[in-house]
Short mmCIF file of C-alpha atoms in Angstrom, two decimals:
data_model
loop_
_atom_site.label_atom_id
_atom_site.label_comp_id
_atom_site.label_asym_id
_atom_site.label_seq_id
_atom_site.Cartn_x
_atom_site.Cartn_y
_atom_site.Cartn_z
CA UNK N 268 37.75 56.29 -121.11
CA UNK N 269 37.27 56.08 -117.20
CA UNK N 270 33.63 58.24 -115.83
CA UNK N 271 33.66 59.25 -113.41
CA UNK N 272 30.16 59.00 -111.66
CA UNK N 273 29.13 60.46 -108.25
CA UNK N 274 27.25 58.63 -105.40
CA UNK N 275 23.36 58.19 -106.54
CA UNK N 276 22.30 57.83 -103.38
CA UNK N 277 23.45 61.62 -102.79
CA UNK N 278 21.91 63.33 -104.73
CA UNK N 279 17.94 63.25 -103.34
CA UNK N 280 16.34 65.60 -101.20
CA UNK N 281 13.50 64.21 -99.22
CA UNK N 282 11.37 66.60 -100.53
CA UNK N 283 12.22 65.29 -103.90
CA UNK N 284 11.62 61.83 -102.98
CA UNK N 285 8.20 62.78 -101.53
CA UNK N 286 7.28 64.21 -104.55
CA UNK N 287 7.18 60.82 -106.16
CA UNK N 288 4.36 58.15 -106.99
CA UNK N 289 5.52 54.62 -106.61
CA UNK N 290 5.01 52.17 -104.13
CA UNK N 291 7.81 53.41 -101.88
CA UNK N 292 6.13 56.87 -101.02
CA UNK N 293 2.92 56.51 -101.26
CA UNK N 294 1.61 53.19 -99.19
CA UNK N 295 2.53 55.39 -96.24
CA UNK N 296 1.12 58.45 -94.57
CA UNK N 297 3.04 61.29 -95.65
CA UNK N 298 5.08 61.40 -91.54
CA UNK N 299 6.36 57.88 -92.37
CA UNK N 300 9.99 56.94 -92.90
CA UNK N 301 9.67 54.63 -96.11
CA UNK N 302 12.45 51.64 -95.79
CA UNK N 303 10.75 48.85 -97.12
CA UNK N 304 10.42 48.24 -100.49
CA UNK N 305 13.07 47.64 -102.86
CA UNK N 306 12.92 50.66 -104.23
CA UNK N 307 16.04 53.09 -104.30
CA UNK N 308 16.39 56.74 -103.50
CA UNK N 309 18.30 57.75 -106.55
CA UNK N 310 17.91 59.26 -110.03
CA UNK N 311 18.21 57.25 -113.09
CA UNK N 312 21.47 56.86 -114.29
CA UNK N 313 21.93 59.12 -117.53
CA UNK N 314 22.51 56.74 -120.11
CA UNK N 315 19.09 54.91 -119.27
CA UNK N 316 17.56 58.44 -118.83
CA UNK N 317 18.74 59.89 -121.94
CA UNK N 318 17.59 56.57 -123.88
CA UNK N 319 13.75 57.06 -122.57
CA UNK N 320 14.12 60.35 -123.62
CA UNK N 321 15.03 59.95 -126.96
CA UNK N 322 12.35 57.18 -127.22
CA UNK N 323 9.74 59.80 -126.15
CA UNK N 324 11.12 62.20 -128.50
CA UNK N 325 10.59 59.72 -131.23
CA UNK N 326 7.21 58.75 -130.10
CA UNK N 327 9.07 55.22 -130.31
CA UNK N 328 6.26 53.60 -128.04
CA UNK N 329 4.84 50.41 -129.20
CA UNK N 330 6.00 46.85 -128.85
CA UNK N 331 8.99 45.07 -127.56
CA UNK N 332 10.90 43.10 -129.98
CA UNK N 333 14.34 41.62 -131.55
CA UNK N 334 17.24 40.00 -129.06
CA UNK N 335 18.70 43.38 -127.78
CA UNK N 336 17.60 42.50 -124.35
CA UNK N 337 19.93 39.13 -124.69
CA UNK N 338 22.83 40.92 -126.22
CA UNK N 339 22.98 43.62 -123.90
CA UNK N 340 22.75 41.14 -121.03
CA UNK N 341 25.55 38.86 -122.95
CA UNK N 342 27.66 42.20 -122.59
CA UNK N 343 27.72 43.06 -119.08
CA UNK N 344 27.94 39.52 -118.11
CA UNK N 345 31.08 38.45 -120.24
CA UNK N 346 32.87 41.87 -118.68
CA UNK N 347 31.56 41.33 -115.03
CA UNK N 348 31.49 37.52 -114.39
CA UNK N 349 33.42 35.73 -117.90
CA UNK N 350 29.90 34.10 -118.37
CA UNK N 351 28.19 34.33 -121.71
CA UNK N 352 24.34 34.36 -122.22
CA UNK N 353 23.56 32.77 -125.79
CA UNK N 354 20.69 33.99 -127.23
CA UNK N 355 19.32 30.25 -128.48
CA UNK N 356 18.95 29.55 -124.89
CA UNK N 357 17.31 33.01 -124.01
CA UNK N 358 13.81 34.03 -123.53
CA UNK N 359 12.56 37.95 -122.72
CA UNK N 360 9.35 37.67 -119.81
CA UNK N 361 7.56 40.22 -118.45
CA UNK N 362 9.93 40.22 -114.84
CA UNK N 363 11.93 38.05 -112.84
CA UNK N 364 8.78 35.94 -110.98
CA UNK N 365 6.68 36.39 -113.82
CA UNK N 366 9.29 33.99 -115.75
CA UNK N 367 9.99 32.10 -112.30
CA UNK N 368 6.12 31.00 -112.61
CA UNK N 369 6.32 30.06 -116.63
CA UNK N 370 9.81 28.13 -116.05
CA UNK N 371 7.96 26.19 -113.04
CA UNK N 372 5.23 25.31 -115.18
CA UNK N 373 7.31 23.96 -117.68
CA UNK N 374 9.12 21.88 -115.24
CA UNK N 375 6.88 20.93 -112.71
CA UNK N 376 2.94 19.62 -111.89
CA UNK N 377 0.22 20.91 -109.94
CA UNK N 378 0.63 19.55 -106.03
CA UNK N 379 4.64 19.43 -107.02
CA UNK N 380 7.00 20.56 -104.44
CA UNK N 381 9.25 23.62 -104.43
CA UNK N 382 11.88 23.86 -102.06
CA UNK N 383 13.10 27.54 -100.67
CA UNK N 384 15.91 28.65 -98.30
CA UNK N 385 13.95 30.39 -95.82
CA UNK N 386 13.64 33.20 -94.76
CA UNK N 387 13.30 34.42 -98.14
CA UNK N 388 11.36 37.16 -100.52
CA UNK N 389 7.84 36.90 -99.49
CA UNK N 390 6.52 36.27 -103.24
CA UNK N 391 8.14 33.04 -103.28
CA UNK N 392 5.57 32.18 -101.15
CA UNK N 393 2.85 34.14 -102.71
CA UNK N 394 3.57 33.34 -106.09
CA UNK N 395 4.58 29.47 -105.79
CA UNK N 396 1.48 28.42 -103.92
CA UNK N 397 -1.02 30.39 -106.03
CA UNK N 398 0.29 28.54 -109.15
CA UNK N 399 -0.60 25.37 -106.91
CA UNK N 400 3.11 23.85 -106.22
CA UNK N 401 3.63 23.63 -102.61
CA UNK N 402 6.41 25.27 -100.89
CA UNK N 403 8.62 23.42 -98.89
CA UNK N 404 11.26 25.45 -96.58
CA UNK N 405 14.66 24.36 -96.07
CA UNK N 406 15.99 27.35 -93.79
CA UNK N 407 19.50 28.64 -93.85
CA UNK N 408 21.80 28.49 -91.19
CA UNK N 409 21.83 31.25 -88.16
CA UNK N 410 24.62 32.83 -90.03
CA UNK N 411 22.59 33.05 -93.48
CA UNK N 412 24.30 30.18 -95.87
CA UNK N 413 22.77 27.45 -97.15
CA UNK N 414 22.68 24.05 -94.63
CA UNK N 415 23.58 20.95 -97.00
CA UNK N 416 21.82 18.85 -94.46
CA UNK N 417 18.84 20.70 -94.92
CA UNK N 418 18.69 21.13 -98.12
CA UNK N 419 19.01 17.17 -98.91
CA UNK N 420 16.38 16.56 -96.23
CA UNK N 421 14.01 18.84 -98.33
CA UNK N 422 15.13 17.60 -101.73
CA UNK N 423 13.93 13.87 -100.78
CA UNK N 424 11.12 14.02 -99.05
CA UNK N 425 9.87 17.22 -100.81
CA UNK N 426 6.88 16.97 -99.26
CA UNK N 427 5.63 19.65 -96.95
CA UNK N 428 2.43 20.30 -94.57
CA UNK N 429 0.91 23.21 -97.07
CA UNK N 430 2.03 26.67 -96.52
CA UNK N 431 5.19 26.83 -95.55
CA UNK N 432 4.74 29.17 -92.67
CA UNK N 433 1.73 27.29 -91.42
CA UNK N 434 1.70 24.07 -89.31
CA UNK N 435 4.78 22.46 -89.50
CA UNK N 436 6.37 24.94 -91.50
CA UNK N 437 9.73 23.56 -92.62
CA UNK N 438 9.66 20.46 -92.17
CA UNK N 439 9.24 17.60 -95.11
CA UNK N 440 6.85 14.21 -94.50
CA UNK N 441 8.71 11.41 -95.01
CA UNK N 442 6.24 9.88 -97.48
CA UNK N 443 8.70 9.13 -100.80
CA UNK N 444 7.81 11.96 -102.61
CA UNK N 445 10.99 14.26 -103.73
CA UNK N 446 10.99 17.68 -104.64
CA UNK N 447 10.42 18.65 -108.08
CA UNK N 448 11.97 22.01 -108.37
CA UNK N 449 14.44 23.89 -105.82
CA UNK N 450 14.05 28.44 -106.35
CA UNK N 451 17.43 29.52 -105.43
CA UNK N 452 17.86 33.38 -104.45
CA UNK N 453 21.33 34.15 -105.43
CA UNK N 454 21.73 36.53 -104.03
CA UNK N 455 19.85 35.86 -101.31
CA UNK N 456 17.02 38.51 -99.91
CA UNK N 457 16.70 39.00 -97.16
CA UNK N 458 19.98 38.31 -95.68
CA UNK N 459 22.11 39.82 -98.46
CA UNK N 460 24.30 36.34 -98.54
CA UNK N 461 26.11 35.93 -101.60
CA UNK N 462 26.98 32.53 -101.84
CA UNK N 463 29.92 30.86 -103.07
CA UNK N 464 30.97 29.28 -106.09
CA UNK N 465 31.66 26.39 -104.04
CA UNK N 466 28.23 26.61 -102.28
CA UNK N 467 26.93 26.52 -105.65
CA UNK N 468 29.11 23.67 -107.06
CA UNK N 469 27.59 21.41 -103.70
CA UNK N 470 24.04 22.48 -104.58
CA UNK N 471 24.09 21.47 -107.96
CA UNK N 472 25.93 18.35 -106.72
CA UNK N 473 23.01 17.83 -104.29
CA UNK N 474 19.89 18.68 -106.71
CA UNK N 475 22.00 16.07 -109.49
CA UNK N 476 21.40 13.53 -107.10
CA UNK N 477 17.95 13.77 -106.10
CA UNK N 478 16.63 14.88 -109.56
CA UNK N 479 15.59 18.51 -108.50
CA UNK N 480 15.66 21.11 -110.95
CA UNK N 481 16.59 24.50 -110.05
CA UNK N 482 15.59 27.93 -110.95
CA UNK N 483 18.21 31.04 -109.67
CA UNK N 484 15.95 34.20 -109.20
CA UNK N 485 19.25 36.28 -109.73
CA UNK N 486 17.79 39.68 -110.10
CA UNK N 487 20.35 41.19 -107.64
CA UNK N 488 23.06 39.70 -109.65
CA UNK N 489 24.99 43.06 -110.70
CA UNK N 490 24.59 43.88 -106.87
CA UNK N 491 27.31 42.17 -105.02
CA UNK N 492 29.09 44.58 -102.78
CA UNK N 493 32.41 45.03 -102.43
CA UNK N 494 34.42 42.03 -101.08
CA UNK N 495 32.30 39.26 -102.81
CA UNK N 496 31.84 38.54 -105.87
CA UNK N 497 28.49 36.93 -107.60
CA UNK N 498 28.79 33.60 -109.46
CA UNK N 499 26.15 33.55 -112.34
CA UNK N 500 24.18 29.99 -111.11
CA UNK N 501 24.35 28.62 -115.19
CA UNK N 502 28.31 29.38 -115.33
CA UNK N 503 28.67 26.48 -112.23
CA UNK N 504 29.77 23.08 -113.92
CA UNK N 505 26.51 20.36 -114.03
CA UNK N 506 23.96 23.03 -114.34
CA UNK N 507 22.99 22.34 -117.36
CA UNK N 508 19.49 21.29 -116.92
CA UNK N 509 19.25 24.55 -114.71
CA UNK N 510 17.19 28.18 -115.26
CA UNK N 511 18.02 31.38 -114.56
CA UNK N 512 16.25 34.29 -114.32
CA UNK N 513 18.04 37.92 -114.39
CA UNK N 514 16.84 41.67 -114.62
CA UNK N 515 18.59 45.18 -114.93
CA UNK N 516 15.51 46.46 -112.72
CA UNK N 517 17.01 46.32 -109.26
CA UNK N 518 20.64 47.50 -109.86
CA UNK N 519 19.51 50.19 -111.76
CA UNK N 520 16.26 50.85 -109.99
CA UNK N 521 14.05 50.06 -113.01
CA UNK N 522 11.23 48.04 -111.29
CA UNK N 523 8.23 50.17 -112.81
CA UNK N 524 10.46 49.28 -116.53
CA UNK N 525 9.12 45.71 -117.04
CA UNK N 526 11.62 43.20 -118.29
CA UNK N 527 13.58 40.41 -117.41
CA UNK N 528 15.59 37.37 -119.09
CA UNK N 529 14.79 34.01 -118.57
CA UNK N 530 18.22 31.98 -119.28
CA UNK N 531 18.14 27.78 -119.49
CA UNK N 532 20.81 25.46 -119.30
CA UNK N 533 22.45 23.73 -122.35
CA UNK N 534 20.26 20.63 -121.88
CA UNK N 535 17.07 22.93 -120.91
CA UNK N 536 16.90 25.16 -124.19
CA UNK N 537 14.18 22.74 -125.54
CA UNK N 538 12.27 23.20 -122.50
CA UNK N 539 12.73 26.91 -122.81
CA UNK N 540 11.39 26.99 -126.39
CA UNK N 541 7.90 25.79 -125.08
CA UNK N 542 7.78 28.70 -123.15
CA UNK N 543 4.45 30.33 -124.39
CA UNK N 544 4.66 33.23 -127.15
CA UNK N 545 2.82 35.35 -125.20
CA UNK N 546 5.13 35.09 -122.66
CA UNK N 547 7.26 37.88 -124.81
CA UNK N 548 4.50 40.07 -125.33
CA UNK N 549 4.62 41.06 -121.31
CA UNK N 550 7.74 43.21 -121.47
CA UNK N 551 7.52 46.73 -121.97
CA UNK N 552 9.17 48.61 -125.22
CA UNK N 553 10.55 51.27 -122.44
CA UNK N 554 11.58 48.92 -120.25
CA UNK N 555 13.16 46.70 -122.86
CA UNK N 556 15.30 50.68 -123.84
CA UNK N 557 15.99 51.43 -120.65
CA UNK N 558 17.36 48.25 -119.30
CA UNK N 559 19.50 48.24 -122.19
CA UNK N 560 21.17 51.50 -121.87
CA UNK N 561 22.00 50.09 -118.22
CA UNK N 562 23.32 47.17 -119.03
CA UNK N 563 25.27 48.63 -121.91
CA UNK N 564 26.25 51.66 -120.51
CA UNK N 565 25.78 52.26 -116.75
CA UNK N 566 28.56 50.48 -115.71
CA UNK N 567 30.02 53.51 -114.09
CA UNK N 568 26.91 54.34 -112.27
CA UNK N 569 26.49 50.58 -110.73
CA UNK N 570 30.20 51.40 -109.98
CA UNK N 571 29.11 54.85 -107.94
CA UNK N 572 26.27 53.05 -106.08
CA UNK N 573 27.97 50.19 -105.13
CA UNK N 574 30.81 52.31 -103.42
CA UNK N 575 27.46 54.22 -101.78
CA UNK N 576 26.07 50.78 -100.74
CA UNK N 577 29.38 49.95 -98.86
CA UNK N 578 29.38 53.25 -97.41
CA UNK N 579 25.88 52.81 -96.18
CA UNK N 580 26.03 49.43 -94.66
CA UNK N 581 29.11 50.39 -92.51
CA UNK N 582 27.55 53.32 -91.72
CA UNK N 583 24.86 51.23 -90.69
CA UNK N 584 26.63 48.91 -88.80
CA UNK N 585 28.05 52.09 -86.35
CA UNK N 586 24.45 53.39 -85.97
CA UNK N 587 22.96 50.24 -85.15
CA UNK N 588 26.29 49.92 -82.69
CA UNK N 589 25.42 53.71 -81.15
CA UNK N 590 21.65 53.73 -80.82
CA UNK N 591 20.87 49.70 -81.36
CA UNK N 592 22.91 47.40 -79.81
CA UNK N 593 20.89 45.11 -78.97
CA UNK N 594 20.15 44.44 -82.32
CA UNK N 595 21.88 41.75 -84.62
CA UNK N 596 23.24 43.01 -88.17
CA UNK N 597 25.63 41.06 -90.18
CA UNK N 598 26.75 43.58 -92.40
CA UNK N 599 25.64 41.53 -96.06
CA UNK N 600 27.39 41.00 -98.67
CA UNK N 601 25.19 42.08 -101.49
CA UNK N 602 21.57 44.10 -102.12
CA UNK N 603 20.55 47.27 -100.77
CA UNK N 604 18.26 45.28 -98.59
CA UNK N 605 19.49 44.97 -94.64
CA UNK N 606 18.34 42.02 -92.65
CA UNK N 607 18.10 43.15 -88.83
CA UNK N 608 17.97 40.78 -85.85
CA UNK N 609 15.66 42.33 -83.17
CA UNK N 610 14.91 39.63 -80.94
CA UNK N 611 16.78 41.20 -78.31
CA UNK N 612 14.69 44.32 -78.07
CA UNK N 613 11.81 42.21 -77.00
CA UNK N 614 9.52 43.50 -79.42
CA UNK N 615 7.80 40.16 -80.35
CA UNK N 616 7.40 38.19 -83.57
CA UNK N 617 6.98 41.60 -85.61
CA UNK N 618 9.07 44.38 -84.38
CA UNK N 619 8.54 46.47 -87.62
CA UNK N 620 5.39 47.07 -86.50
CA UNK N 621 6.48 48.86 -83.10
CA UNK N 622 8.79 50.88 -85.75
CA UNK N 623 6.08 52.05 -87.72
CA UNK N 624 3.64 52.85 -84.68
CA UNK N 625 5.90 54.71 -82.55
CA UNK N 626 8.72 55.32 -84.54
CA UNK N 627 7.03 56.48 -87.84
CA UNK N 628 9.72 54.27 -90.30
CA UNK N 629 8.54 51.58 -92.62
CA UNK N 630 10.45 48.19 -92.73
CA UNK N 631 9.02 45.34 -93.71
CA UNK N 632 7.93 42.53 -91.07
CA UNK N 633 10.04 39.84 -90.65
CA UNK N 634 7.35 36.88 -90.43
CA UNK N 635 6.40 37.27 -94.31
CA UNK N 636 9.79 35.44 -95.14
CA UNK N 637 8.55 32.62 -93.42
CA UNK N 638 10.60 30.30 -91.01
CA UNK N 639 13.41 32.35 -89.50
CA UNK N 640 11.91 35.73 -90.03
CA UNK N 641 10.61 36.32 -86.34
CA UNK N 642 11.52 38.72 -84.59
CA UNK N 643 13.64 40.28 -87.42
CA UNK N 644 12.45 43.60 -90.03
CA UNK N 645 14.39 44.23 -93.62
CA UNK N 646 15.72 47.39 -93.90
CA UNK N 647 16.41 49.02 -97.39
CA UNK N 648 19.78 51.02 -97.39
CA UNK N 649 19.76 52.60 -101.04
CA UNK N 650 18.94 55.57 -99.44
CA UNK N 651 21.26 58.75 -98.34
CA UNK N 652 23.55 58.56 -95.30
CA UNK N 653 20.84 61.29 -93.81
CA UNK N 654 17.76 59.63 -94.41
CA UNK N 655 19.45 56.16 -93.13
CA UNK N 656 20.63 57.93 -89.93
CA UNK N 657 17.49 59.28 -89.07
CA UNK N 658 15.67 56.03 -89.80
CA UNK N 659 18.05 54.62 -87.13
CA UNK N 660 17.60 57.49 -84.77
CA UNK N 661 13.56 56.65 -85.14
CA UNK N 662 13.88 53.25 -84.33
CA UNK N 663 15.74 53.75 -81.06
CA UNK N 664 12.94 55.84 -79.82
CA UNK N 665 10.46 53.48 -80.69
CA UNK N 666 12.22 50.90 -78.44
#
């Protein structure tokens, strides 16, 4: 039987947003606008709420265990995307980059290379280079897909000049050395791209022939808005040495739940299986309950805040026309998160920061996504239509 779900992302006050503790209100002064971290303004969806609950109730508290993580995830993906998640080639980590950094350790060396499409998620960065693999960009094109060209350049050289966004950022020194590992963001963030299954079919083509394994962070996976559609990476024929990493925590807004699935190729189980025991002991119980009542049974809430989403990023798209034309928005295809082109407001490299000082809203800088990200902010739609229109209305005066 057909629920029917209303919008989540109408049914917070401010006031009752302000009242909470996270990240998302609470880095900021209390006058600030928060639209930066991917964190959404909505309640929990009731099945995953009345799951904690009854966890609480039952003082059932302690530590995560069994494959109902796997078979819950098995579930949503054979109804959403025909694509089955076996449970022999299925490991339960902590979150999505705390199994991106245990599946590149398996895979690669210290001093190895990982390639990103850049801009992209600022951890990538962060999380790559502190595990000492060096990052090596291969940007996307101007419209936010991935460049072939590119991508081969940075698969066979694989060698970059340290940090990616320091000197010679994004670009690979022709000294023999491939890549060892490429981290895929499917879909992407920033830009919201969802790419194809036949952008996916030429990657894998492309990483066959230079030997580069890849690793999909697809935590936005369930969040492909309406008029695309998201291929899981490990359903794409030839991936079968490939990794994939998915979570219930941003569709359902379950960051502070910890737990994620780390999900190998046919021919990478073995690797898989090396994957520390500890590893396992990182999830929490809660979060382990709670993503499972979402992936089991919120299907009509994703429904209800996907139809928001849309809603929002047309809405978006007029505002931006009315009080921001300068600005460049391509109205993405999947995420909450909005990637905004500001070089035409001649704000500089960082024109979030003009938006926080005189404007008083919170986006996050466009620089920490490395090459490509000047002169650009994200913007984080799962919000209400109010809150997102007077976000806009801030950032026009701050111009």
């Amino acid at each position: 039987m057909d629920i029917c779900v209303s919008n989540p992302l109408r049914q917070c006050t401010l006031d009752e947003l302000r009242r909470r503790t996270s990240a998302k209100w609470r880095v900021h002064p209390g006058d600030v606008l928060p639209m930066w971290i991917a964190e959404m303004d909505v309640p929990l969806a009731a099945p995953v709420a009345e799951a904690l609950h009854a966890a609480i109730d039952a003082g059932d508290t302690g530590y995560a265990m069994g494959d109902v993580y796997t078979e819950a995830l098995d579930g949503f993906a054979g109804r959403h995307w025909g694509w089955r998640v076996r449970p022999e080639r299925a490991a339960i980590v902590p979150d999505v980059m705390a199994g991106v950094v245990e599946i590149l350790k398996l895979i690669t060396s210290p001093g190895d290379a990982v390639v990103v499409n850049s801009p992209v998620y600022p951890p990538f960065y962060e999380f790559v280079s502190h595990m000492g693999r060096r990052v090596v960009e291969a940007p996307l094109t101007e419209e936010g897909r991935i460049d072939l060209d590119t991508l081969a350049e940075a698969f066979r050289t694989g060698a970059g000049s340290g940090d990616a966004r320091g000197p010679g950022a994004g670009k690979a020194a022709a000294d023999g050395r491939g890549a060892a590992a490429y981290l895929l963001c499917s879909p992407h963030n920033p830009t919201g791209t969802v790419h194809t299954a036949a952008e996916l079919a030429a990657v894998t083509e492309l990483a066959g022939q230079c030997g580069v394994r890849v690793v999909a962070d697809e935590i936005h996976a369930p969040l492909a808005l309406p008029g695309a559609r998201h291929t899981p990476y490990l359903s794409v024929p030839g991936t079968e040495r490939a990794f994939s990493l998915m979570s219930a925590s941003k569709a359902w807004n379950l960051a502070g739940l910890k737990a994620a699935m780390a999900v190998a190729g046919a021919d990478a189980a073995d690797e898989l299986s090396r994957m520390p025991e500890e590893v396992s002991h990182g999830p929490s119980h809660l979060g382990v309950i709670g993503h499972v009542a979402a992936l089991r049974h919120g299907d009509a809430w994703l429904e209800a805040l996907l139809a928001g989403l849309d809603e929002n990023r047309r809405l978006l798209s007029k505002l931006l026309e009315r009080h921001l034309p300068e600005v460049g928005y391509g109205s993405h295809e999947g995420t909450f998160l909005a990637w905004l082109d500001c070089r035409g407001l001649g704000l500089g490299d960082d024109p979030a920061a003009a938006f926080l000082e005189r404007g008083r809203v919170a986006l996050i800088p466009g620089p920490a996504f490395g090459t490509g990200g000047a002169g650009h902010a994200r913007l984080n739609i799962g919000t209400s239509p109010e809150i997102l229109e007077e976000a806009v209305r801030r950032m026009a005066a701050a111009v």
